[in-house]
């Protein structure tokens, strides 16, 4: 896959031979494209899951990884890009050296059933994670992933968000300090909008009409939020000000470019010390990483001393 972050191991073509060796189940999903290269049918949910499961196992050494039927299967290459670009923020005053190890503490807001950001962050950098989740089944599955994989079991804590009106409240405790927060926010404003977008995507991928009954299962918290992506991130920005002294950098994916202007204006109103938008590209998909901090430059420089020792 082209245009990924230079550290992202998922650039270029997938090594299907290595991936199948790691996860033999994947072999049943491998097909050849018109040029004879190995690939999968990306319109088939089972094939997409098996590919991502193989990536998780091969690159991040997480053997037991499952997604409940009807839940979103995260695209590992794109999520890895978020982690690597967010990591660059911590290299701001370390000469670009990315801190590694459990001294770096990351909060994953809405980790989902696959607990994917902790899986990648632990595998790539050995970071420590707190992962929040509100959906009961996603909470159960993410905890199961953590508990059954020794490579991450001592690095990740999954916490339940019991009140859907809050994002950071109830999760960030008085003595907590996080070096980063990461989030893949809900994209759509309603179920209707999500259904229509899903049908359009299906038509583009297959040239056919999508199945009449689309099963979103537990995707509600992952896919839509009243007011859509801009409203969710806007709420996150407002709430982040309450924890200004407890987080170095807040970050969130922004899928819709048109949302940036209003979000950047809001960040200016909240009197952040700095904010930036980082462009990312995964093949034919463009997205952005919005990052902001309330920490002064001198405070961020002092934190770099901790990172150099991490």
Coordinates of C-alpha atoms in Angstrom, one line a residue:
X1 CA 0.0 0.0 0.0
X2 CA 1.5 3.3 -1.1
X3 CA 1.9 6.6 0.7
X4 CA 1.9 5.2 4.2
X5 CA 4.2 6.6 7.0
X6 CA 7.8 5.6 6.4
X7 CA 7.8 3.4 9.6
X8 CA 4.6 1.7 8.7
X9 CA 5.4 -1.9 7.9
X10 CA 2.3 -2.3 5.6
X11 CA 3.7 -0.3 2.7
X12 CA 3.9 -2.0 -0.7
X13 CA 2.2 -5.2 -1.7
X14 CA 1.1 -7.7 1.0
X15 CA 3.4 -10.6 1.4
X16 CA 0.6 -13.2 1.2
X17 CA 3.1 -16.2 1.4
X18 CA 4.3 -14.9 4.8
X19 CA 0.8 -14.0 6.0
X20 CA -0.6 -17.4 5.0
X21 CA 2.2 -19.1 6.8
X22 CA 1.3 -17.1 9.9
X23 CA -2.4 -17.7 9.5
X24 CA -3.2 -20.7 7.3
X25 CA -6.9 -19.8 7.3
X26 CA -6.1 -16.9 5.1
X27 CA -5.2 -19.1 2.2
X28 CA -8.9 -19.8 1.5
X29 CA -9.4 -16.1 0.9
X30 CA -6.5 -15.5 -1.4
X31 CA -7.3 -14.9 -5.1
X32 CA -5.4 -13.5 -8.1
X33 CA -6.1 -10.2 -9.7
X34 CA -6.0 -9.6 -13.5
X35 CA -2.3 -9.1 -13.5
X36 CA -1.7 -12.4 -11.6
X37 CA -0.8 -10.8 -8.2
X38 CA -2.2 -12.3 -5.1
X39 CA -5.0 -10.4 -3.3
X40 CA -8.3 -10.9 -1.6
X41 CA -11.9 -9.9 -2.4
X42 CA -12.2 -6.7 -0.4
X43 CA -16.0 -6.7 -0.7
X44 CA -16.1 -9.9 1.3
X45 CA -16.2 -9.3 5.0
X46 CA -14.7 -12.7 6.0
X47 CA -11.8 -12.2 3.6
X48 CA -11.1 -8.7 5.0
X49 CA -11.2 -10.0 8.6
X50 CA -8.8 -12.9 7.8
X51 CA -6.3 -10.5 6.1
X52 CA -6.3 -8.1 9.1
X53 CA -6.1 -11.0 11.6
X54 CA -3.0 -12.3 9.7
X55 CA -1.5 -8.8 9.8
X56 CA -2.1 -8.6 13.5
X57 CA -0.5 -12.0 14.1
X58 CA 2.5 -11.6 11.8
X59 CA 3.5 -8.0 12.6
X60 CA 2.3 -7.5 16.2
X61 CA 2.6 -11.0 17.6
X62 CA -1.0 -11.1 18.8
X63 CA -2.3 -14.7 18.2
X64 CA -5.8 -14.5 19.6
X65 CA -7.8 -11.8 17.8
X66 CA -11.4 -11.9 16.9
X67 CA -14.2 -9.5 15.9
X68 CA -17.8 -10.3 16.7
X69 CA -20.1 -10.7 13.6
X70 CA -21.7 -7.4 12.7
X71 CA -18.9 -5.3 14.2
X72 CA -16.4 -3.2 12.4
X73 CA -13.1 -4.9 11.4
X74 CA -10.4 -2.2 11.6
X75 CA -8.1 -1.8 8.7
X76 CA -4.7 -2.4 10.3
X77 CA -2.6 -0.4 7.8
X78 CA -4.6 2.8 8.3
X79 CA -4.7 2.4 12.1
X80 CA -0.9 1.8 12.1
X81 CA -0.5 5.1 10.2
X82 CA -2.3 7.0 13.0
X83 CA -0.1 5.4 15.6
X84 CA 3.1 6.3 13.7
X85 CA 2.1 9.9 13.0
X86 CA 1.0 10.4 16.6
X87 CA 4.3 8.9 17.7
X88 CA 6.1 11.6 15.8
X89 CA 4.6 14.2 18.1
X90 CA 6.5 12.6 21.0
X91 CA 9.7 12.9 18.9
X92 CA 9.3 16.7 18.7
X93 CA 12.1 17.5 21.1
X94 CA 14.1 14.2 20.9
X95 CA 15.7 14.7 17.6
X96 CA 13.0 12.6 16.0
X97 CA 13.7 9.5 18.1
X98 CA 10.5 7.9 19.1
X99 CA 10.3 6.9 22.7
X100 CA 9.6 3.3 23.4
X101 CA 8.6 1.2 26.4
X102 CA 5.9 1.4 29.1
X103 CA 7.0 4.9 30.4
X104 CA 4.9 6.1 27.5
X105 CA 1.2 5.9 28.4
X106 CA -1.5 6.2 25.7
X107 CA -5.3 6.6 26.0
X108 CA -7.3 4.9 23.3
X109 CA -10.8 6.4 23.3
X110 CA -13.4 3.9 22.1
X111 CA -11.1 1.0 21.5
X112 CA -13.7 -1.1 19.7
X113 CA -14.0 -4.9 19.8
X114 CA -10.6 -5.4 18.2
X115 CA -8.6 -3.2 20.6
X116 CA -6.5 -2.4 17.6
X117 CA -4.6 0.8 18.6
X118 CA -3.2 -1.0 21.7
X119 CA -2.3 -4.0 19.7
X120 CA -0.3 -1.9 17.2
X121 CA 1.2 0.5 19.8
X122 CA 2.3 -2.3 22.0
X123 CA 3.8 -4.3 19.1
X124 CA 5.5 -1.3 17.5
X125 CA 6.8 0.6 20.5
X126 CA 6.1 -1.4 23.7
X127 CA 3.9 1.4 25.0
X128 CA 1.4 1.1 27.9
X129 CA -2.3 1.7 27.0
X130 CA -5.5 2.5 28.8
X131 CA -8.4 1.7 26.4
X132 CA -11.9 2.9 27.0
X133 CA -15.1 1.4 25.6
X134 CA -18.9 1.8 26.2
X135 CA -20.4 -1.1 24.1
X136 CA -20.7 -4.2 26.4
X137 CA -19.7 -6.7 23.7
X138 CA -16.8 -4.6 22.5
X139 CA -15.7 -4.2 26.1
X140 CA -15.8 -8.0 26.6
X141 CA -14.0 -8.8 23.4
X142 CA -11.2 -6.3 23.9
X143 CA -10.6 -7.5 27.4
X144 CA -10.5 -11.1 26.1
X145 CA -7.9 -10.1 23.5
X146 CA -5.8 -8.5 26.2
X147 CA -6.1 -11.3 28.7
X148 CA -5.3 -14.1 26.2
X149 CA -2.2 -12.6 24.6
X150 CA 0.9 -12.5 26.8
X151 CA 2.6 -9.9 24.5
X152 CA 0.1 -7.2 25.6
X153 CA -1.6 -8.5 28.8
X154 CA 0.7 -6.5 31.1
X155 CA 0.6 -3.4 29.0
X156 CA -3.1 -2.8 28.4
X157 CA -5.9 -1.9 30.7
X158 CA -9.5 -1.8 29.3
X159 CA -11.9 0.5 31.2
X160 CA -15.6 0.8 30.8
X161 CA -17.1 4.2 30.0
X162 CA -20.5 3.9 31.8
X163 CA -21.9 7.3 30.7
X164 CA -22.2 7.9 27.0
X165 CA -22.4 11.7 27.4
X166 CA -18.7 11.7 28.4
X167 CA -15.5 10.9 26.5
X168 CA -12.6 11.6 28.9
X169 CA -14.6 12.0 32.2
X170 CA -14.8 8.7 34.2
X171 CA -11.7 7.4 32.3
X172 CA -8.9 9.9 33.1
X173 CA -8.4 9.7 36.9
X174 CA -6.9 12.3 39.2
X175 CA -3.4 10.9 39.2
X176 CA -3.3 9.8 35.5
X177 CA -0.9 11.3 33.0
X178 CA -1.2 10.4 29.3
X179 CA 1.5 11.2 26.7
X180 CA -1.0 10.7 23.9
X181 CA -4.7 10.1 23.2
X182 CA -5.9 8.4 20.1
X183 CA -9.4 8.1 18.6
X184 CA -11.1 6.9 15.5
X185 CA -14.4 8.9 15.9
X186 CA -17.9 8.0 14.6
X187 CA -18.2 9.2 11.1
X188 CA -21.9 9.5 10.3
X189 CA -24.6 11.6 11.8
X190 CA -27.3 8.9 11.7
X191 CA -28.0 5.2 10.9
X192 CA -29.7 6.3 7.7
X193 CA -26.6 8.2 6.5
X194 CA -24.4 5.1 7.4
X195 CA -26.7 2.8 5.5
X196 CA -26.7 5.0 2.4
X197 CA -22.9 5.3 2.4
X198 CA -22.5 1.6 2.9
X199 CA -24.7 0.9 -0.1
X200 CA -22.8 3.4 -2.3
X201 CA -19.5 1.8 -1.2
X202 CA -20.9 -1.7 -2.1
X203 CA -22.0 -0.5 -5.6
X204 CA -18.5 1.0 -6.3
X205 CA -16.8 -2.2 -5.2
X206 CA -19.0 -4.8 -6.8
X207 CA -21.1 -3.0 -9.4
X208 CA -24.2 -4.4 -7.8
X209 CA -26.8 -3.3 -5.4
X210 CA -26.0 -4.1 -1.7
X211 CA -28.0 -6.7 0.3
X212 CA -31.3 -5.3 1.5
X213 CA -30.7 -6.0 5.1
X214 CA -27.5 -4.5 6.3
X215 CA -26.5 -5.8 9.7
X216 CA -24.8 -3.1 11.7
X217 CA -24.9 -5.1 14.9
X218 CA -22.9 -3.3 17.6
X219 CA -21.6 -0.7 15.2
X220 CA -23.8 2.1 16.4
X221 CA -21.2 3.6 18.7
X222 CA -18.5 3.1 16.1
X223 CA -20.3 4.5 13.0
X224 CA -22.7 7.3 14.0
X225 CA -23.2 10.1 16.5
X226 CA -25.7 12.9 16.5
X227 CA -24.1 15.7 14.4
X228 CA -21.5 13.3 13.0
X229 CA -17.7 13.4 13.1
X230 CA -17.5 17.2 13.7
X231 CA -19.9 17.1 16.7
X232 CA -18.0 14.2 18.3
X233 CA -14.6 15.7 17.9
X234 CA -15.9 19.1 19.0
X235 CA -17.2 17.5 22.2
X236 CA -13.8 15.8 22.6
X237 CA -12.0 19.2 22.3
X238 CA -14.3 20.9 24.9
X239 CA -13.8 18.0 27.3
X240 CA -10.1 17.9 26.7
X241 CA -9.7 21.3 28.3
X242 CA -10.7 19.8 31.6
X243 CA -7.6 17.6 31.4
X244 CA -5.2 20.1 30.0
X245 CA -2.5 19.3 32.6
X246 CA -2.9 15.5 32.3
X247 CA -2.3 14.9 28.6
X248 CA 0.6 15.9 26.4
X249 CA -1.0 15.5 23.0
X250 CA -4.6 14.8 22.2
X251 CA -5.2 13.3 18.7
X252 CA -8.1 12.2 16.6
X253 CA -8.6 11.0 13.0
X254 CA -10.6 13.4 10.8
X255 CA -12.1 11.7 7.8
X256 CA -13.9 14.7 6.3
X257 CA -11.7 17.6 5.2
X258 CA -14.5 20.0 5.4
X259 CA -14.7 19.5 9.2
X260 CA -11.2 20.9 9.7
X261 CA -12.0 24.6 9.6
X262 CA -14.7 24.5 12.3
X263 CA -12.5 22.2 14.5
X264 CA -9.4 24.4 14.2
X265 CA -11.5 27.5 15.0
X266 CA -12.8 25.7 18.1
X267 CA -9.2 24.8 19.1
X268 CA -8.3 28.5 18.9
X269 CA -11.2 29.4 21.2
X270 CA -10.1 26.8 23.8
X271 CA -6.7 28.5 24.1
X272 CA -4.6 25.5 23.2
X273 CA -0.9 26.0 23.3
X274 CA -0.5 24.4 19.8
X275 CA -2.5 22.4 17.3
X276 CA -1.7 20.9 13.9
X277 CA -3.3 18.9 11.2
X278 CA -1.2 16.1 9.7
X279 CA -2.3 14.7 6.2
X280 CA -2.3 11.0 5.8
X281 CA -2.9 8.9 2.7
X282 CA -3.6 5.2 2.5
X283 CA -3.8 4.2 -1.2
X284 CA -6.8 6.0 -2.6
X285 CA -8.1 7.1 0.8
X286 CA -7.1 10.4 2.4
X287 CA -7.5 11.3 6.0
X288 CA -6.1 13.7 8.6
X289 CA -4.8 13.5 12.1
X290 CA -5.8 16.4 14.2
X291 CA -3.5 17.0 17.2
X292 CA -3.7 19.6 20.0
X293 CA -2.0 20.3 23.3
X294 CA -2.4 22.6 26.2
X295 CA 1.2 22.1 27.3
X296 CA 3.5 25.0 26.8
X297 CA 6.6 24.5 24.7
X298 CA 8.9 24.5 27.7
X299 CA 6.7 21.8 29.4
X300 CA 6.8 19.7 26.2
X301 CA 10.6 20.1 26.2
X302 CA 10.8 18.9 29.8
X303 CA 8.7 15.9 29.0
X304 CA 11.2 15.0 26.3
X305 CA 13.7 14.2 29.0
X306 CA 11.4 11.4 30.2
X307 CA 11.0 10.1 26.6
X308 CA 14.8 10.0 26.1
X309 CA 15.0 7.7 29.1
X310 CA 11.9 5.6 28.1

